[in-house]
Amino acid sequence: MSRVEIYNDRVSIQLPLGGHSFSADDISADVIGGTQFVEIILPSRQTMLVPEQEFDANVAGALLSAAGMPCRDGQCAVYTRPLCGMVGIMAVEDSLHKMLRGVFGERMYYSTPLLSAATLARGVVLQRIDDLLFVRIYDDGLQMAEVMTAANDADVVYLLSTIDREYHIYNTECRIVGQSGGLIEICKTIFKHASCE
């Protein structure tokens, strides 16, 4: 089931994991027929960020393929608005994309948990949705942004320890975005500073 949040100027809809389904029945008629912008958040493993100046909508699918996450049969590549100099590219079911366009038209735009306004001078920004861990590492700019599969807390600990070997993140700040999903308990034991936003 989709999660819907309504703000003054926009509606935010988080699709179920992987963006495989959506029901307009979950959305009120005034939102469907309204004038607010509609943000569609896609929590998907098939997600990547590219610098805004390097982004070309015509090759979004090719960029996903080059990153080892090609669109499968029945999928298409969609992309976000630029934020903090980056654009997110995701794969979504083509039929779902068409349905969303049919319901919301040009008022809708895509977003990804991998691309949020939360940044740090040096540290890690984490978000956990179902079995996905969205990781961004900053050190005087974005150093890494990736979606990883983490079915349980042990997977989270393993992934963070693997990242620490390369980026030495444990002595930096850790900021958790969205619902903690148990991350705060894990991160408070391994990071120098861990907080929820």
Coordinates of C-alpha atoms in Angstrom, one line a residue:
M1 CA 0.0 0.0 0.0
S2 CA 1.2 3.5 -0.8
R3 CA 2.1 6.0 1.9
V4 CA 0.6 9.4 1.3
E5 CA 1.7 12.6 3.0
I6 CA 0.1 16.0 2.2
Y7 CA 1.9 19.3 2.6
N8 CA 0.8 22.8 1.8
D9 CA 2.2 22.9 -1.7
R10 CA 2.6 19.2 -2.6
V11 CA 1.5 15.6 -2.1
S12 CA 4.2 13.0 -1.4
I13 CA 3.4 9.4 -2.3
Q14 CA 5.8 6.6 -1.4
L15 CA 5.1 3.6 -3.5
P16 CA 5.6 0.1 -2.1
L17 CA 9.1 -1.3 -2.4
G18 CA 10.2 -1.4 -6.0
G19 CA 7.3 0.6 -7.2
H20 CA 5.3 -2.4 -8.5
S21 CA 1.9 -1.2 -7.6
F22 CA -0.3 1.8 -7.0
S23 CA -4.0 2.3 -6.3
A24 CA -5.7 5.6 -7.0
D25 CA -8.3 4.4 -4.5
D26 CA -5.7 5.1 -1.7
I27 CA -5.7 8.8 -2.7
S28 CA -8.4 11.3 -2.0
A29 CA -10.4 12.8 -4.9
D30 CA -9.2 16.3 -4.1
V31 CA -5.6 15.2 -4.5
I32 CA -6.2 13.5 -7.8
G33 CA -8.2 16.4 -9.2
G34 CA -6.2 19.1 -7.4
T35 CA -3.5 21.5 -8.5
Q36 CA -0.8 20.5 -6.0
F37 CA 2.5 19.0 -7.3
V38 CA 2.7 15.2 -6.6
E39 CA 6.0 13.8 -5.6
I40 CA 6.3 10.0 -6.3
I41 CA 9.0 8.5 -4.1
L42 CA 10.4 5.2 -5.5
P43 CA 12.3 3.1 -3.0
S44 CA 14.1 0.9 -5.5
R45 CA 17.3 -1.1 -5.7
Q46 CA 17.6 0.0 -9.3
T47 CA 18.6 3.6 -8.4
M48 CA 21.6 5.7 -9.1
L49 CA 22.7 9.4 -8.9
V50 CA 24.4 11.3 -11.6
P51 CA 25.8 14.8 -11.6
E52 CA 23.2 17.3 -12.9
Q53 CA 25.7 18.6 -15.6
E54 CA 26.3 15.1 -16.8
F55 CA 22.6 14.1 -17.0
D56 CA 20.8 13.5 -20.3
A57 CA 17.2 12.2 -20.2
N58 CA 17.7 10.5 -23.5
V59 CA 20.3 8.1 -22.1
A60 CA 18.8 7.5 -18.6
G61 CA 18.2 3.8 -19.4
A62 CA 21.7 3.4 -20.8
L63 CA 23.2 4.9 -17.6
L64 CA 21.3 2.4 -15.4
S65 CA 22.6 -0.4 -17.7
A66 CA 26.2 0.9 -17.4
A67 CA 25.8 0.8 -13.6
G68 CA 24.7 -2.8 -13.8
M69 CA 21.0 -2.1 -13.1
P70 CA 19.4 -2.4 -16.5
C71 CA 15.7 -1.9 -16.9
R72 CA 14.1 -5.4 -17.1
D73 CA 11.4 -6.3 -19.6
G74 CA 8.3 -4.1 -18.8
Q75 CA 10.4 -1.4 -17.1
C76 CA 11.4 2.1 -18.1
A77 CA 13.9 4.6 -16.7
V78 CA 12.5 7.7 -14.9
Y79 CA 14.4 10.5 -13.2
T80 CA 14.1 13.1 -10.5
R81 CA 14.4 16.8 -10.5
P82 CA 17.9 18.0 -9.8
L83 CA 18.7 18.4 -6.1
C84 CA 22.1 19.4 -4.6
G85 CA 23.6 19.1 -8.1
M86 CA 22.5 15.5 -8.6
V87 CA 19.7 13.8 -10.5
G88 CA 18.4 10.4 -9.5
I89 CA 17.6 7.7 -12.1
M90 CA 15.4 4.8 -11.3
A91 CA 13.7 1.9 -13.1
V92 CA 10.0 1.5 -12.7
E93 CA 7.3 -0.7 -14.2
D94 CA 6.3 0.9 -17.5
S95 CA 2.6 0.2 -16.8
L96 CA 2.8 1.9 -13.4
H97 CA 4.5 4.9 -14.9
K98 CA 1.8 5.3 -17.5
M99 CA -0.9 4.9 -14.8
L100 CA 0.6 7.6 -12.6
R101 CA 0.9 9.9 -15.6
G102 CA -2.7 9.2 -16.4
V103 CA -3.8 10.0 -12.9
F104 CA -1.6 13.0 -12.1
G105 CA -0.4 14.3 -15.5
E106 CA 2.4 16.9 -15.6
R107 CA 1.8 17.7 -11.9
M108 CA 3.8 14.6 -10.8
Y109 CA 7.6 14.2 -10.5
Y110 CA 9.7 11.3 -9.2
S111 CA 12.0 11.3 -6.2
T112 CA 14.2 8.8 -4.5
P113 CA 15.3 8.3 -0.8
L114 CA 18.8 8.3 -2.2
L115 CA 18.4 12.0 -3.1
S116 CA 17.3 14.1 -0.2
A117 CA 18.2 17.6 1.0
A118 CA 20.0 16.1 4.0
T119 CA 23.7 16.6 3.5
L120 CA 26.8 16.7 5.8
A121 CA 30.3 18.3 5.5
R122 CA 31.7 14.9 6.5
G123 CA 29.7 11.8 7.5
V124 CA 27.0 9.4 6.4
V125 CA 23.3 9.9 5.6
L126 CA 21.3 6.7 6.0
Q127 CA 17.7 5.7 5.3
R128 CA 16.1 2.3 5.7
I129 CA 12.9 1.3 3.8
D130 CA 11.9 -2.3 4.1
D131 CA 14.9 -4.4 3.1
L132 CA 16.8 -1.5 1.4
L133 CA 19.5 0.7 2.9
F134 CA 20.1 4.0 1.2
V135 CA 23.6 5.2 1.9
R136 CA 25.3 8.5 1.1
I137 CA 28.8 9.4 2.2
Y138 CA 30.1 12.9 2.4
D139 CA 33.6 14.3 2.8
D140 CA 33.8 17.8 1.4
G141 CA 31.2 16.7 -1.2
L142 CA 29.4 13.5 -2.1
Q143 CA 31.8 10.6 -2.2
M144 CA 29.3 7.7 -2.6
A145 CA 25.6 7.1 -3.0
E146 CA 24.2 3.6 -3.2
V147 CA 21.2 1.5 -2.5
M148 CA 22.0 -1.8 -0.8
T149 CA 19.9 -4.8 0.2
A150 CA 19.8 -5.3 4.0
A151 CA 17.2 -7.9 5.0
N152 CA 18.0 -7.6 8.7
D153 CA 20.1 -5.7 11.3
A154 CA 23.0 -8.1 10.9
D155 CA 23.1 -7.1 7.2
V156 CA 23.1 -3.4 8.1
V157 CA 26.1 -3.9 10.5
Y158 CA 28.0 -5.9 7.9
L159 CA 27.4 -3.4 5.1
L160 CA 28.4 -0.5 7.3
S161 CA 31.6 -2.3 8.4
T162 CA 32.5 -3.0 4.8
I163 CA 31.9 0.7 3.9
D164 CA 34.0 1.7 6.9
R165 CA 37.0 -0.2 5.6
E166 CA 37.0 2.0 2.5
Y167 CA 35.7 5.3 3.7
H168 CA 36.5 5.3 7.5
I169 CA 33.0 6.4 8.4
Y170 CA 32.8 5.3 12.0
N171 CA 34.6 8.4 13.3
T172 CA 32.2 10.7 11.5
E173 CA 28.7 11.9 11.9
C174 CA 25.7 9.6 11.0
R175 CA 22.4 11.2 10.2
I176 CA 19.3 9.0 9.8
V177 CA 16.5 10.3 7.5
G178 CA 12.9 9.2 7.8
Q179 CA 11.7 6.5 10.0
S180 CA 14.6 4.9 11.8
G181 CA 13.8 1.3 11.0
G182 CA 16.0 0.3 13.9
L183 CA 19.0 2.2 12.4
I184 CA 19.4 4.6 15.4
E185 CA 20.0 1.7 17.8
I186 CA 22.6 0.2 15.5
C187 CA 24.3 3.4 14.6
K188 CA 24.6 4.7 18.2
T189 CA 26.8 1.7 19.0
I190 CA 29.2 2.1 16.1
F191 CA 29.3 5.8 15.1
K192 CA 30.9 8.7 17.0
H193 CA 27.7 10.7 16.5
A194 CA 24.4 9.4 15.3
S195 CA 21.1 11.3 15.1
C196 CA 17.7 11.1 13.5
E197 CA 16.3 13.8 11.3

